[in-house]
CSV table of C-alpha atoms in Angstrom, one decimal:
chain,number,residue,atom,x,y,z
A,2,MET,CA,-10.8,31.1,60.7
A,3,LYS,CA,-9.8,27.8,59.0
A,4,LYS,CA,-8.6,29.6,55.9
A,5,ARG,CA,-6.6,32.0,58.0
A,6,VAL,CA,-4.8,28.9,59.9
A,7,ILE,CA,-4.1,27.4,56.6
A,8,PHE,CA,-2.6,30.4,55.2
A,9,LYS,CA,-0.3,30.7,58.0
A,10,ILE,CA,0.8,27.1,58.1
A,11,ILE,CA,1.4,27.5,54.6
A,12,VAL,CA,3.4,30.9,54.9
A,13,TRP,CA,5.6,29.4,57.7
A,14,ILE,CA,6.5,26.3,55.4
A,15,ALA,CA,7.4,28.4,52.7
A,16,VAL,CA,9.5,30.7,55.1
A,17,GLY,CA,11.3,27.5,56.7
A,18,VAL,CA,12.0,26.0,53.1
A,19,VAL,CA,13.5,29.6,51.8
A,20,ILE,CA,15.6,29.4,55.2
A,21,SER,CA,16.6,26.1,54.7
A,22,ASP,CA,17.4,26.6,51.3
A,23,LEU,CA,19.6,29.6,51.8
A,24,ALA,CA,21.6,27.8,55.0
A,25,TYR,CA,22.2,24.8,52.2
A,26,ARG,CA,23.6,27.4,49.6
A,27,TYR,CA,25.6,29.7,51.9
A,28,GLY,CA,25.9,28.4,55.3
A,29,PHE,CA,26.0,24.8,56.4
A,30,GLU,CA,25.8,21.4,54.6
A,31,LEU,CA,26.4,17.7,55.5
A,32,LEU,CA,28.6,15.8,53.2
A,33,GLU,CA,29.2,12.2,52.8
A,34,ILE,CA,32.8,11.3,52.3
A,35,PRO,CA,33.0,9.2,49.0
A,36,THR,CA,36.8,8.2,48.9
A,37,SER,CA,39.5,7.0,51.3
A,38,SER,CA,42.3,9.7,50.2
A,39,MET,CA,41.6,11.4,54.0
A,40,GLU,CA,42.0,8.1,56.1
A,41,LYS,CA,43.1,8.0,59.0
A,42,SER,CA,41.4,11.2,59.4
A,43,ILE,CA,38.3,10.9,58.2
A,44,TYR,CA,36.9,7.4,56.6
A,45,ALA,CA,34.6,7.1,53.5
A,46,GLY,CA,31.1,6.6,54.1
A,47,GLU,CA,31.2,9.1,57.1
A,48,TYR,CA,29.4,12.5,56.8
A,49,VAL,CA,31.0,15.7,57.7
A,50,LEU,CA,29.6,19.1,58.6
A,51,VAL,CA,30.8,21.7,55.7
A,52,ASN,CA,30.9,25.7,57.2
A,53,LYS,CA,30.4,27.7,54.1
A,54,LEU,CA,30.9,30.7,56.3
A,55,ILE,CA,34.6,30.3,55.7
A,56,PRO,CA,35.6,32.1,53.5
A,57,GLY,CA,32.0,33.0,52.7
A,58,PRO,CA,29.4,32.6,50.5
A,59,ARG,CA,30.4,32.9,46.8
A,60,PHE,CA,29.0,34.7,44.1
A,61,PHE,CA,29.2,34.5,40.3
A,62,SER,CA,31.5,31.7,40.9
A,63,ASN,CA,31.2,30.8,37.1
A,64,ASN,CA,32.6,34.1,36.3
A,65,PRO,CA,36.0,35.1,37.0
A,66,GLU,CA,35.4,38.8,35.9
A,67,LYS,CA,32.6,39.1,38.5
A,68,TYR,CA,33.5,36.4,41.1
A,69,ARG,CA,32.8,38.0,44.7
A,70,ARG,CA,33.0,36.2,48.2
A,71,TRP,CA,30.4,37.8,51.1
A,72,ARG,CA,33.4,37.9,54.0
A,73,VAL,CA,31.1,37.3,56.8
A,74,ASN,CA,33.9,35.2,58.8
A,75,ARG,CA,37.6,34.4,58.0
A,76,GLU,CA,40.1,32.7,55.5
A,77,PRO,CA,40.7,29.3,55.7
A,78,ARG,CA,44.1,28.2,57.7
A,79,TYR,CA,47.1,25.8,57.1
A,80,ASN,CA,45.9,22.6,57.8
A,81,GLU,CA,42.1,23.0,57.7
A,82,VAL,CA,40.0,20.3,56.0
A,83,VAL,CA,38.5,22.3,52.9
A,84,VAL,CA,36.0,21.3,50.6
A,85,PHE,CA,36.0,22.5,47.1
A,86,ASN,CA,34.9,21.8,43.6
A,87,PHE,CA,37.4,19.8,41.4
A,88,PRO,CA,39.3,22.1,39.1
A,89,GLU,CA,39.9,19.5,36.4
A,90,ALA,CA,36.3,18.8,36.0
A,91,ASP,CA,35.6,21.8,33.9
A,92,THR,CA,35.6,19.1,31.1
A,93,VAL,CA,34.2,15.4,31.7
A,94,LEU,CA,33.5,12.2,29.5
A,95,ALA,CA,29.8,11.4,29.2
A,96,ASN,CA,30.6,7.4,29.5
A,97,ARG,CA,33.1,8.0,32.4
A,98,PRO,CA,31.9,10.9,34.6
A,99,GLY,CA,33.5,9.9,37.7
A,100,GLU,CA,37.0,10.2,36.3
A,101,SER,CA,39.6,12.9,35.5
A,102,TYR,CA,39.0,13.8,31.9
A,103,TYR,CA,43.0,15.4,31.7
A,104,LEU,CA,44.1,12.3,33.9
A,105,LEU,CA,42.7,10.0,31.2
A,106,LYS,CA,44.0,12.1,28.4
A,107,ARG,CA,47.6,11.9,29.8
A,108,GLN,CA,47.4,8.2,30.3
A,109,HIS,CA,46.0,7.6,26.7
A,110,PRO,CA,47.2,10.1,24.3
A,111,ASN,CA,45.2,8.8,21.6
A,112,TYR,CA,42.0,8.5,23.2
A,113,ARG,CA,40.4,10.3,20.4
A,114,ASP,CA,40.8,7.8,17.7
A,115,SER,CA,37.4,6.6,16.1
A,116,LEU,CA,37.7,3.2,17.3
A,117,LYS,CA,37.8,4.6,21.0
A,118,LYS,CA,35.4,7.4,20.4
A,119,GLU,CA,32.2,5.2,21.3
A,120,PHE,CA,33.9,3.8,24.5
A,121,TRP,CA,35.3,7.5,25.8
A,122,GLY,CA,31.9,9.3,24.9
A,123,GLU,CA,31.3,13.1,24.2
A,124,THR,CA,33.0,15.6,26.6
A,125,ILE,CA,30.6,17.5,28.6
A,126,PRO,CA,31.6,21.1,29.9
A,127,LEU,CA,30.6,21.9,33.8
A,128,LYS,CA,30.7,25.1,35.5
A,129,VAL,CA,32.7,25.7,38.6
A,130,ASN,CA,29.4,25.3,41.1
A,131,ARG,CA,28.2,22.1,38.8
A,132,ARG,CA,31.9,20.2,39.3
A,133,PRO,CA,32.4,17.0,41.9
A,134,ARG,CA,33.5,18.2,45.4
A,135,MET,CA,36.6,16.9,46.9
A,136,LEU,CA,37.9,16.9,50.4
A,137,LYS,CA,41.6,17.5,51.4
A,138,ARG,CA,43.7,19.3,53.8
A,139,LEU,CA,44.8,22.8,53.4
A,140,LYS,CA,48.6,22.9,52.9
A,141,GLY,CA,49.6,26.3,51.0
A,142,LEU,CA,47.9,29.7,51.1
A,143,PRO,CA,48.2,32.2,48.4
A,144,GLY,CA,51.6,33.7,48.4
A,145,ASP,CA,53.3,30.7,49.2
A,146,THR,CA,56.0,28.7,47.5
A,147,ILE,CA,55.5,24.8,47.7
A,148,LEU,CA,58.6,22.5,47.6
A,149,ILE,CA,58.3,18.7,48.6
A,150,ALA,CA,61.7,17.1,49.3
A,151,GLN,CA,61.9,13.3,49.9
A,152,GLY,CA,58.2,13.1,50.8
A,153,LYS,CA,58.6,16.1,53.3
A,154,LEU,CA,56.5,19.0,52.5
A,155,PHE,CA,58.2,22.5,52.7
A,156,ILE,CA,56.3,25.8,52.7
A,157,ASN,CA,58.4,29.1,52.1
A,158,SER,CA,61.6,27.1,52.6
A,159,ARG,CA,60.2,25.6,56.1
A,160,PRO,CA,59.3,22.0,57.1
A,161,ALA,CA,55.4,22.3,57.1
A,162,VAL,CA,53.5,21.0,60.2
A,163,GLU,CA,51.7,17.7,59.0
A,164,ALA,CA,48.8,16.4,60.7
A,165,GLY,CA,49.1,13.5,62.9
A,166,THR,CA,46.6,11.4,60.7
A,167,SER,CA,48.9,12.0,57.5
A,168,VAL,CA,49.8,8.4,56.3
A,169,SER,CA,52.9,7.6,54.2
A,170,SER,CA,54.2,4.2,53.1
A,171,TRP,CA,57.2,3.3,55.3
A,172,GLN,CA,59.9,0.3,54.9
A,173,TRP,CA,61.0,-2.0,56.8
A,174,ARG,CA,64.9,-2.7,56.6
A,175,GLY,CA,65.3,-5.5,59.4
A,176,SER,CA,65.3,-8.9,59.0
A,177,HIS,CA,62.2,-11.3,58.3
A,178,ASP,CA,62.1,-12.4,62.0
A,179,GLU,CA,62.7,-8.7,63.5
A,180,PHE,CA,59.7,-7.8,61.3
A,181,ASN,CA,57.2,-10.4,62.7
A,182,TRP,CA,58.7,-9.2,66.3
A,183,PHE,CA,57.8,-5.7,65.4
A,184,VAL,CA,54.4,-6.6,63.9
A,185,GLU,CA,53.3,-8.8,67.1
A,186,GLN,CA,54.6,-6.0,69.3
A,187,ASN,CA,52.7,-3.2,67.9
A,188,ASN,CA,49.7,-5.3,67.1
A,189,ILE,CA,49.5,-4.0,63.4
A,190,ALA,CA,46.6,-5.9,61.7
A,191,GLN,CA,47.3,-4.8,58.3
A,192,THR,CA,48.9,-7.0,55.6
A,193,PRO,CA,52.3,-5.7,54.6
A,194,ILE,CA,53.1,-5.0,50.7
A,195,THR,CA,56.1,-7.0,50.0
A,196,ARG,CA,58.3,-5.9,47.2
A,197,ASN,CA,61.9,-7.1,46.3
A,198,ASN,CA,61.8,-8.9,49.9
A,199,ARG,CA,61.1,-6.1,51.7
A,200,TYR,CA,58.1,-5.3,53.6
A,201,PHE,CA,56.1,-2.0,53.3
A,202,LEU,CA,53.4,-0.3,55.7
A,203,LYS,CA,51.1,2.5,55.5
A,204,LEU,CA,51.2,4.1,58.9
A,205,SER,CA,50.3,7.5,60.2
A,206,LEU,CA,52.9,10.1,61.9
A,207,ASN,CA,50.5,9.4,65.1
A,208,GLU,CA,50.9,5.5,64.7
A,209,MET,CA,54.8,5.8,63.8
A,210,GLU,CA,55.3,7.8,67.2
A,211,GLU,CA,53.4,4.8,69.3
A,212,MET,CA,55.8,2.2,67.4
A,213,ALA,CA,58.3,0.2,69.3
A,214,ALA,CA,61.2,0.1,66.8
A,215,PRO,CA,64.4,1.4,65.9
A,216,ALA,CA,64.4,4.3,63.9
A,217,GLU,CA,66.8,3.2,61.6
A,218,LEU,CA,64.4,0.2,60.7
A,219,LEU,CA,61.4,1.9,59.7
A,220,THR,CA,62.4,4.6,56.9
A,221,ARG,CA,60.0,6.5,54.7
A,222,ASP,CA,59.6,5.0,51.0
A,223,VAL,CA,60.1,7.5,48.7
A,224,MET,CA,60.5,7.6,45.2
A,225,ARG,CA,64.2,9.2,44.1
A,226,ARG,CA,64.9,12.5,43.2
A,227,GLY,CA,65.0,12.9,39.1
A,228,ILE,CA,62.8,10.0,38.5
A,229,PRO,CA,60.0,11.7,36.4
A,230,ASP,CA,56.2,10.7,37.0
A,231,PRO,CA,54.3,12.2,33.9
A,232,HIS,CA,51.2,12.4,35.9
A,233,VAL,CA,52.6,14.8,38.5
A,234,PHE,CA,51.8,18.6,37.8
A,235,PRO,CA,52.9,20.1,35.6
A,236,PHE,CA,53.4,16.9,33.7
A,237,LYS,CA,56.8,17.9,32.2
A,238,ARG,CA,59.2,15.3,32.1
A,239,ASN,CA,62.2,17.0,31.7
A,240,LEU,CA,61.7,18.6,35.3
A,241,GLY,CA,62.2,15.3,36.5
A,242,TRP,CA,59.4,16.1,39.2
A,243,ASN,CA,57.6,13.2,41.0
A,244,SER,CA,55.1,13.2,44.0
A,245,ASP,CA,58.0,12.9,46.3
A,246,ASN,CA,60.0,15.3,44.8
A,247,MET,CA,58.8,18.3,43.3
A,248,GLY,CA,58.6,22.2,43.3
A,249,PRO,CA,59.3,24.8,43.8
A,250,VAL,CA,55.9,25.8,42.9
A,251,TYR,CA,54.6,29.5,43.9
A,252,LEU,CA,51.0,30.2,44.3
A,253,PRO,CA,49.4,33.6,43.0
A,254,ARG,CA,47.6,36.3,45.2
A,255,ALA,CA,44.7,38.1,43.8
A,256,GLY,CA,46.0,41.2,42.3
A,257,GLU,CA,49.6,40.2,42.2
A,258,THR,CA,51.2,40.8,38.8
A,259,ILE,CA,53.9,37.9,37.9
A,260,GLU,CA,56.5,37.6,35.3
A,261,ILE,CA,55.8,35.0,32.7
A,262,ASN,CA,57.3,33.2,30.0
A,263,PRO,CA,57.8,30.2,28.0
A,264,GLY,CA,60.4,29.2,30.7
A,265,ASN,CA,57.5,29.2,33.6
A,266,ILE,CA,54.2,29.4,31.2
A,267,HIS,CA,53.4,25.6,32.2
A,268,PHE,CA,52.7,26.6,35.9
A,269,TYR,CA,50.2,29.2,35.3
A,270,ARG,CA,48.7,28.5,31.7
A,271,ARG,CA,45.8,26.5,33.2
A,272,MET,CA,45.2,29.1,35.7
A,273,ILE,CA,45.2,31.9,33.3
A,274,GLU,CA,43.5,30.1,30.6
A,275,VAL,CA,41.1,28.0,32.2
A,276,PHE,CA,40.2,29.4,35.6
A,277,GLU,CA,40.7,33.3,34.8
A,278,ASN,CA,39.2,32.9,31.4
A,279,THR,CA,42.4,34.7,29.7
A,280,PRO,CA,43.7,33.1,25.9
A,281,ILE,CA,47.6,32.5,25.9
A,282,GLU,CA,49.5,31.6,23.1
A,283,VAL,CA,53.3,30.8,22.6
A,284,LYS,CA,55.1,31.6,19.8
A,285,GLY,CA,58.7,30.7,20.2
A,286,ASN,CA,60.2,32.6,23.2
A,287,TYR,CA,57.1,35.1,23.2
A,288,LEU,CA,53.9,35.1,24.7
A,289,PHE,CA,50.4,36.6,23.4
A,290,SER,CA,47.2,37.3,24.7
A,291,ASN,CA,44.4,38.2,22.1
A,292,ASN,CA,47.3,38.5,19.8
A,293,ILE,CA,49.2,41.2,22.1
A,294,PRO,CA,52.7,40.2,23.3
A,295,ILE,CA,52.8,40.2,27.2
A,296,SER,CA,55.4,39.4,30.0
A,297,ARG,CA,53.5,39.9,32.8
A,298,TYR,CA,50.1,38.8,34.0
A,299,THR,CA,48.0,40.2,36.6
A,300,PHE,CA,45.9,37.1,38.8
A,301,LYS,CA,42.4,37.8,39.7
A,302,MET,CA,42.0,35.3,42.0
A,303,ASN,CA,43.7,33.6,44.9
A,304,TYR,CA,44.9,30.2,44.7
A,305,TYR,CA,45.7,27.1,47.2
A,306,TRP,CA,47.5,24.0,47.8
A,307,VAL,CA,46.0,20.5,49.2
A,308,HIS,CA,46.9,17.3,50.1
A,309,GLY,CA,45.4,14.0,51.3
A,310,ASP,CA,46.1,12.8,54.7
A,311,ASN,CA,46.3,9.1,53.3
A,312,ARG,CA,49.4,10.6,51.0
A,313,PRO,CA,49.9,7.2,48.9
A,314,HIS,CA,46.3,7.1,47.9
A,315,SER,CA,45.3,10.9,47.6
A,316,PHE,CA,44.7,12.8,44.1
A,317,ASP,CA,45.5,16.0,45.1
A,318,SER,CA,47.3,19.1,44.0
A,319,ARG,CA,50.6,16.9,43.6
A,320,TYR,CA,48.4,15.9,40.4
A,321,TRP,CA,46.6,18.4,39.1
A,322,GLY,CA,47.9,21.9,40.5
A,323,ALA,CA,46.6,24.4,42.8
A,324,VAL,CA,42.6,25.1,43.6
A,325,PRO,CA,41.6,28.7,42.4
A,326,GLU,CA,39.5,30.5,45.2
A,327,ASN,CA,36.3,30.7,43.3
A,328,HIS,CA,36.1,26.6,43.7
A,329,LEU,CA,36.6,26.2,47.5
A,330,VAL,CA,33.2,25.6,49.1
A,331,GLY,CA,33.8,25.8,52.7
A,332,VAL,CA,35.9,24.1,55.9
A,333,VAL,CA,34.8,21.0,57.8
A,334,MET,CA,34.1,21.5,61.1
A,335,ARG,CA,34.8,18.5,62.9
A,336,ARG,CA,38.5,18.3,62.1
């Protein structure tokens, strides 16, 4: 009798472990937020519940040919907070695993010098499901055209709906005395940034709506158009893009065929070569794949565009491009 009871207990424990594992892998997960990129919506150290049923459990995420989703629910929607594997983490450095290998390469073009090799460490490849996870707000869906002008986001030529928690840097254009009055009236606790005798504050759209200040005295602080930032996607100085002025960028849909050429390959090369495992070679004015000339490419996956709410301190699609569908983990339920 005792043996039978013990056996039943073991069976129930085993069943519970299996159910818990399946729920974790394909259903829901509690995730701790590691960075401040989503402040003032979600703060570093907070926990959020991730619903993996949106867009659905993924299978064969490491193989773009076999990748599939079990569509038990719906697709992610605009402005939902999504969790995904970091697309630039297909390669990491042994001595700096928490940093973007490709960003470090862009910042230090000669990082492979023999004198630095010991400092950087060896490169380590990571499969999709092993790459670090990030959390951002979904701004662009497959088939959308992204444009950022003077710090404002446009989707398909229309102003995007921004979350009230979206933070920007704002410049005070009034006098010193007026600024002190403004800070006191609005109970602003943050220490302003001072640059060229000007005050700058990081405020959300919700905070801006509540502020008692003439609109002409507080304006969005943006980088001028045409000043290139070499760390902004697609990392081409001749485009003159920066985080406040970039685009248009088109997000491919699965099964969509797009014309590609040496003039636009920099938008799609990483998608095709790394995420979809199809080699591309540029020879003069021609493109080749497996030594075959090509002028069109049919994408295997959907691609998405994401931003952090804390825009001045967010490492997001502006700096590394689109998120492939097989990198999506789920949607945050609490926001």
